[in-house]
XYZ file of C-alpha atoms in Angstrom:
340
model
C -29.538 11.214 -0.533
C -26.229 12.131 -2.107
C -24.448 10.058 -4.138
C -21.034 10.758 -4.918
C -19.213 8.037 -7.364
C -15.658 7.284 -8.001
C -14.553 10.440 -10.189
C -15.327 12.704 -7.900
C -14.475 11.431 -5.145
C -10.785 10.872 -7.115
C -11.311 14.647 -7.645
C -11.614 15.149 -4.535
C -8.942 13.306 -2.774
C -6.359 13.780 -4.726
C -3.284 15.973 -4.278
C -4.567 16.000 -0.483
C -2.484 13.439 0.926
C -1.486 15.686 3.816
C -5.647 15.573 5.039
C -5.801 11.997 3.867
C -2.606 11.123 6.448
C -4.160 13.358 9.127
C -7.949 12.028 9.201
C -6.747 8.506 8.996
C -4.259 9.616 12.235
C -7.284 10.852 13.755
C -8.947 7.943 13.316
C -6.067 6.051 14.698
C -6.438 8.112 17.690
C -10.019 8.136 18.378
C -9.898 3.941 18.208
C -7.177 3.802 20.763
C -9.307 6.401 23.061
C -11.769 4.178 22.749
C -14.053 6.548 20.954
C -15.463 4.481 18.602
C -17.837 1.707 17.577
C -16.361 -1.223 16.082
C -18.462 -4.331 15.206
C -16.498 -7.468 13.925
C -16.521 -7.362 9.676
C -18.940 -10.132 8.460
C -17.100 -12.066 5.472
C -19.642 -13.103 2.833
C -17.752 -16.372 0.598
C -19.178 -18.509 -1.817
C -19.828 -22.125 -1.997
C -16.637 -23.496 -4.014
C -15.850 -20.224 -5.070
C -12.568 -19.644 -2.582
C -11.245 -16.936 -3.673
C -13.830 -14.348 -4.227
C -15.993 -12.643 -1.262
C -17.546 -9.291 -0.282
C -16.535 -7.938 3.284
C -19.245 -5.476 5.538
C -17.416 -2.867 8.021
C -20.203 -1.629 10.468
C -18.630 1.403 12.330
C -19.062 4.050 14.444
C -16.562 6.997 14.446
C -17.096 9.449 17.928
C -14.628 12.550 17.671
C -15.992 16.513 17.245
C -18.301 15.372 13.888
C -19.717 12.011 15.067
C -19.938 9.468 11.836
C -22.168 6.096 11.406
C -22.357 4.024 8.350
C -20.623 1.122 6.148
C -18.035 0.095 3.517
C -19.382 -3.272 1.272
C -16.520 -4.153 -0.731
C -16.087 -7.219 -2.440
C -13.019 -8.849 -3.832
C -12.714 -10.631 -6.706
C -9.214 -11.443 -8.027
C -10.149 -12.942 -11.549
C -11.303 -9.360 -12.388
C -7.485 -8.337 -12.559
C -7.405 -10.680 -16.545
C -10.707 -9.006 -17.911
C -8.850 -5.471 -17.241
C -11.604 -4.588 -14.055
C -10.256 -3.348 -10.646
C -10.067 -6.843 -8.302
C -11.950 -4.815 -5.716
C -15.297 -2.595 -5.384
C -16.758 -0.833 -2.575
C -19.852 1.125 -1.920
C -20.094 3.129 1.467
C -23.652 4.256 3.144
C -23.089 7.193 5.416
C -26.254 7.285 8.135
C -27.867 10.376 9.763
C -26.250 10.249 13.629
C -29.791 12.016 14.164
C -32.106 9.590 12.587
C -30.143 7.162 11.158
C -31.677 6.854 7.784
C -29.378 7.099 5.025
C -27.566 10.458 3.911
C -24.419 9.207 1.469
C -23.837 6.069 -0.722
C -20.031 7.276 -1.616
C -18.144 5.093 -4.200
C -15.942 3.394 -2.191
C -12.660 1.455 -4.032
C -10.369 4.474 -3.850
C -11.101 5.365 -0.040
C -10.499 1.467 0.396
C -6.948 2.023 -0.959
C -5.766 5.541 -0.110
C -7.259 4.443 4.027
C -4.948 1.764 3.431
C -2.075 3.330 2.137
C -1.707 5.912 4.180
C -2.552 3.054 7.327
C 0.993 2.209 5.887
C 2.768 5.559 5.901
C 1.950 6.187 9.300
C 3.109 3.097 10.642
C 6.135 3.436 8.692
C 6.074 7.295 10.024
C 5.952 6.067 13.306
C 8.389 2.913 13.221
C 11.479 5.080 12.235
C 14.785 3.339 11.816
C 17.369 3.771 13.983
C 20.171 5.581 11.661
C 17.529 7.715 9.778
C 19.196 6.710 6.302
C 15.873 4.688 4.941
C 16.231 5.683 1.485
C 14.721 2.563 -0.288
C 11.679 0.843 -0.506
C 10.222 -2.355 -1.588
C 7.143 -2.903 -3.200
C 5.743 -6.887 -3.250
C 2.551 -7.388 -5.208
C 2.278 -5.055 -8.418
C -0.899 -3.829 -7.385
C -3.545 -0.214 -6.899
C -2.799 -0.931 -3.535
C 1.358 -0.477 -3.671
C 1.212 1.886 -6.046
C -0.858 3.565 -3.485
C 1.155 2.531 -0.462
C 4.116 4.250 -2.315
C 2.405 7.790 -2.742
C 1.701 7.927 0.613
C 5.300 6.832 1.441
C 6.903 9.165 -0.696
C 5.001 12.186 1.665
C 6.236 10.457 5.033
C 9.111 9.695 3.456
C 10.840 11.660 0.856
C 14.191 11.130 1.531
C 13.048 7.877 -0.600
C 15.169 7.512 -3.897
C 15.563 3.584 -4.746
C 12.181 1.625 -5.522
C 12.308 -1.984 -5.943
C 9.338 -4.146 -7.187
C 8.531 -7.544 -8.036
C 5.146 -9.353 -8.935
C 5.072 -13.283 -9.841
C 3.473 -11.721 -13.143
C 6.451 -10.293 -15.019
C 4.714 -8.582 -17.390
C 2.830 -6.405 -14.061
C 5.734 -5.883 -12.873
C 7.335 -4.105 -15.316
C 3.722 -2.261 -16.451
C 3.738 -1.314 -12.226
C 7.619 0.168 -12.920
C 6.890 2.171 -16.122
C 3.764 3.546 -14.101
C 5.704 4.549 -10.994
C 8.841 5.895 -12.794
C 6.692 8.407 -14.798
C 3.859 9.120 -12.239
C 5.934 8.688 -8.382
C 9.526 8.633 -9.241
C 11.082 11.935 -10.142
C 13.744 14.075 -8.173
C 16.225 11.608 -8.962
C 14.118 8.238 -8.069
C 15.113 5.267 -9.741
C 12.469 2.065 -9.672
C 13.951 -1.302 -10.692
C 12.478 -4.725 -10.922
C 13.547 -7.672 -8.702
C 13.298 -10.944 -9.819
C 12.148 -13.001 -6.703
C 10.068 -12.297 -3.576
C 13.810 -13.188 -1.364
C 15.509 -10.829 -3.656
C 12.806 -7.896 -2.789
C 12.521 -8.544 0.867
C 16.655 -8.146 0.623
C 16.746 -4.730 -1.465
C 15.684 -2.593 1.312
C 15.012 -2.285 5.264
C 10.810 -0.843 4.067
C 8.758 -3.222 2.760
C 5.297 -3.383 1.290
C 3.357 -6.716 0.760
C 0.190 -5.921 -1.226
C -0.512 -9.722 -2.893
C -3.933 -11.093 -2.643
C -2.788 -14.272 -1.351
C -4.316 -16.248 0.828
C -2.058 -18.562 2.140
C 1.108 -17.342 3.927
C 4.260 -18.170 1.569
C 7.492 -16.052 2.714
C 9.146 -16.810 5.966
C 10.642 -12.931 6.534
C 14.385 -14.891 6.506
C 15.537 -12.794 3.062
C 14.986 -9.228 5.492
C 17.914 -7.188 6.529
C 17.836 -6.944 10.499
C 16.320 -3.750 11.523
C 13.310 -4.387 8.538
C 9.590 -2.739 8.861
C 7.186 -5.157 7.083
C 4.193 -3.359 5.863
C 1.872 -6.312 5.899
C -1.251 -5.067 4.644
C -2.693 -8.021 2.493
C -2.296 -9.922 6.002
C -1.820 -13.561 4.864
C 2.065 -13.678 2.908
C 3.943 -13.927 6.233
C 3.952 -17.668 7.484
C 3.484 -17.814 11.651
C 7.552 -18.620 11.989
C 7.732 -15.218 10.404
C 5.483 -13.782 12.644
C 6.396 -15.109 15.724
C 10.028 -13.851 15.169
C 8.666 -10.473 14.221
C 7.992 -7.346 16.620
C 4.394 -7.169 16.313
C 2.442 -4.097 15.013
C -1.166 -3.625 14.331
C -4.138 -1.866 14.300
C -6.684 -3.823 16.907
C -5.811 -7.560 17.927
C -9.288 -8.887 17.866
C -9.596 -7.646 14.109
C -6.471 -9.035 12.983
C -6.942 -12.268 14.424
C -9.476 -13.341 12.825
C -10.304 -15.105 9.351
C -7.348 -16.385 8.907
C -4.519 -13.779 8.575
C -0.620 -14.477 9.165
C -1.387 -13.434 12.712
C -4.746 -15.411 13.443
C -2.651 -18.622 12.039
C 0.017 -17.517 14.770
C -2.344 -16.726 17.676
C -4.135 -20.355 16.805
C -0.481 -21.906 16.739
C 0.769 -20.548 20.029
C -2.547 -19.978 22.140
C -2.457 -16.381 23.089
C -1.394 -12.993 21.292
C 1.613 -12.459 23.227
C 3.412 -12.465 20.140
C 1.477 -9.010 19.223
C 3.659 -6.042 21.191
C 1.481 -2.416 20.393
C -1.225 -1.334 18.021
C -0.001 1.725 16.260
C -3.151 3.910 18.063
C -0.808 3.151 20.887
C 2.425 4.666 18.744
C 0.734 7.467 17.423
C -0.644 8.407 20.759
C 3.185 8.683 21.687
C 4.670 12.452 20.446
C 8.135 10.393 19.959
C 7.651 7.325 19.220
C 11.312 5.409 19.926
C 12.816 3.788 16.235
C 12.461 0.061 16.146
C 14.444 -2.888 16.450
C 17.739 -2.941 14.792
C 17.857 -6.504 15.504
C 14.852 -7.447 14.226
C 12.202 -7.622 11.576
C 9.320 -5.479 12.230
C 5.441 -6.419 11.023
C 2.957 -4.245 10.520
C -0.275 -5.958 10.300
C -3.473 -3.518 9.550
C -6.682 -5.576 9.165
C -8.236 -2.227 7.733
C -11.010 -1.175 10.422
C -14.275 0.695 9.256
C -13.641 4.062 11.282
C -10.707 4.677 8.782
C -13.263 4.352 5.954
C -16.005 6.128 7.349
C -13.044 9.128 8.780
C -12.670 9.177 5.058
C -16.098 9.356 3.623
C -16.714 12.062 5.885
C -13.341 14.160 4.716
C -15.424 13.343 0.825
C -18.873 14.756 1.791
C -17.221 17.573 3.889
C -15.530 18.763 0.374
C -18.230 17.864 -1.917
C -20.871 19.668 -0.085
C -18.273 22.976 -0.283
C -18.432 22.468 -3.949
C -21.586 21.181 -4.981
C -19.845 18.025 -5.759
C -22.516 14.664 -6.588
C -25.991 13.300 -7.440
C -29.144 14.092 -4.802
C -31.134 11.631 -5.696
C -34.728 12.073 -4.022
C -37.579 9.276 -3.633
C -35.385 6.720 -1.889
C -36.657 6.857 1.689
C -40.171 7.560 2.635
C -40.996 10.941 2.177
C -39.271 13.638 4.752
C -40.311 17.086 5.952
C -36.678 17.823 7.343
C -33.703 18.066 5.515
C -30.856 15.525 6.686
C -27.581 15.215 7.367
C -25.203 13.926 9.265
């Protein structure tokens, strides 16, 4: 079995934002074409510890090179105060011929970048009508929004004005400095907003990536025609959801686990407020601009097929470069070499 650690995963994906975007886009298209199998994610929670969780995402991705496997991702927000990343993950990839596990891939980088690529694809598929989207607000100054900004600058290179906000002022300042140093070339300016409302009203493109567990933003401060990339899923109030044009990745998946969209479904008793999915938008060669008068809300639950697609990209690159460590003796002895 081939194991690929975090450093190698990063090295294999760095500078390949376009390839990552293409891999995630292809996974969405295969899912829209029903060439996937995607059971509901499994949430492992702990008595008297509601802030921490571990999620299992099993998936099958069809196409020219089918993949099957599972991501096992832990979210422990308290890690941040101890100097550790909030999330850690492992992805197991199984042989499509025998079912045996053939690879173990460190998954935190894959998880962050597939999430960011998903947000960027939504931004590309839902352009503003006037074509003058030169600013973005990032609420939540962590790993996910840093990657969201990296991928947004690929699909929206015209962005020059970046506003950031976090409940922790020091964290926001550090995030601003990192963005300025690593991503804000070509005359881009990064500013800190003192409140979430100020960040929401600064630009018509907003990314929410916080650790909130209950809704706290109603989106009233948004400018008309704003696109909100709601990647953390639990920031927006039910009223904010119901007032918006709603785009999701998969209705069955996002209407679970007390997400904002799930709470809205519970309130109204149906999913009629969900307008479309990202896969459907991506199938349209020329999607129209988003509503200029209303907020558009993109709420991606995060599908396991996206993780598989990027794990497949990493595996192909690792084998070509001779990267990773083969572990023998993990499984019962086999007389034939295993491949995906």
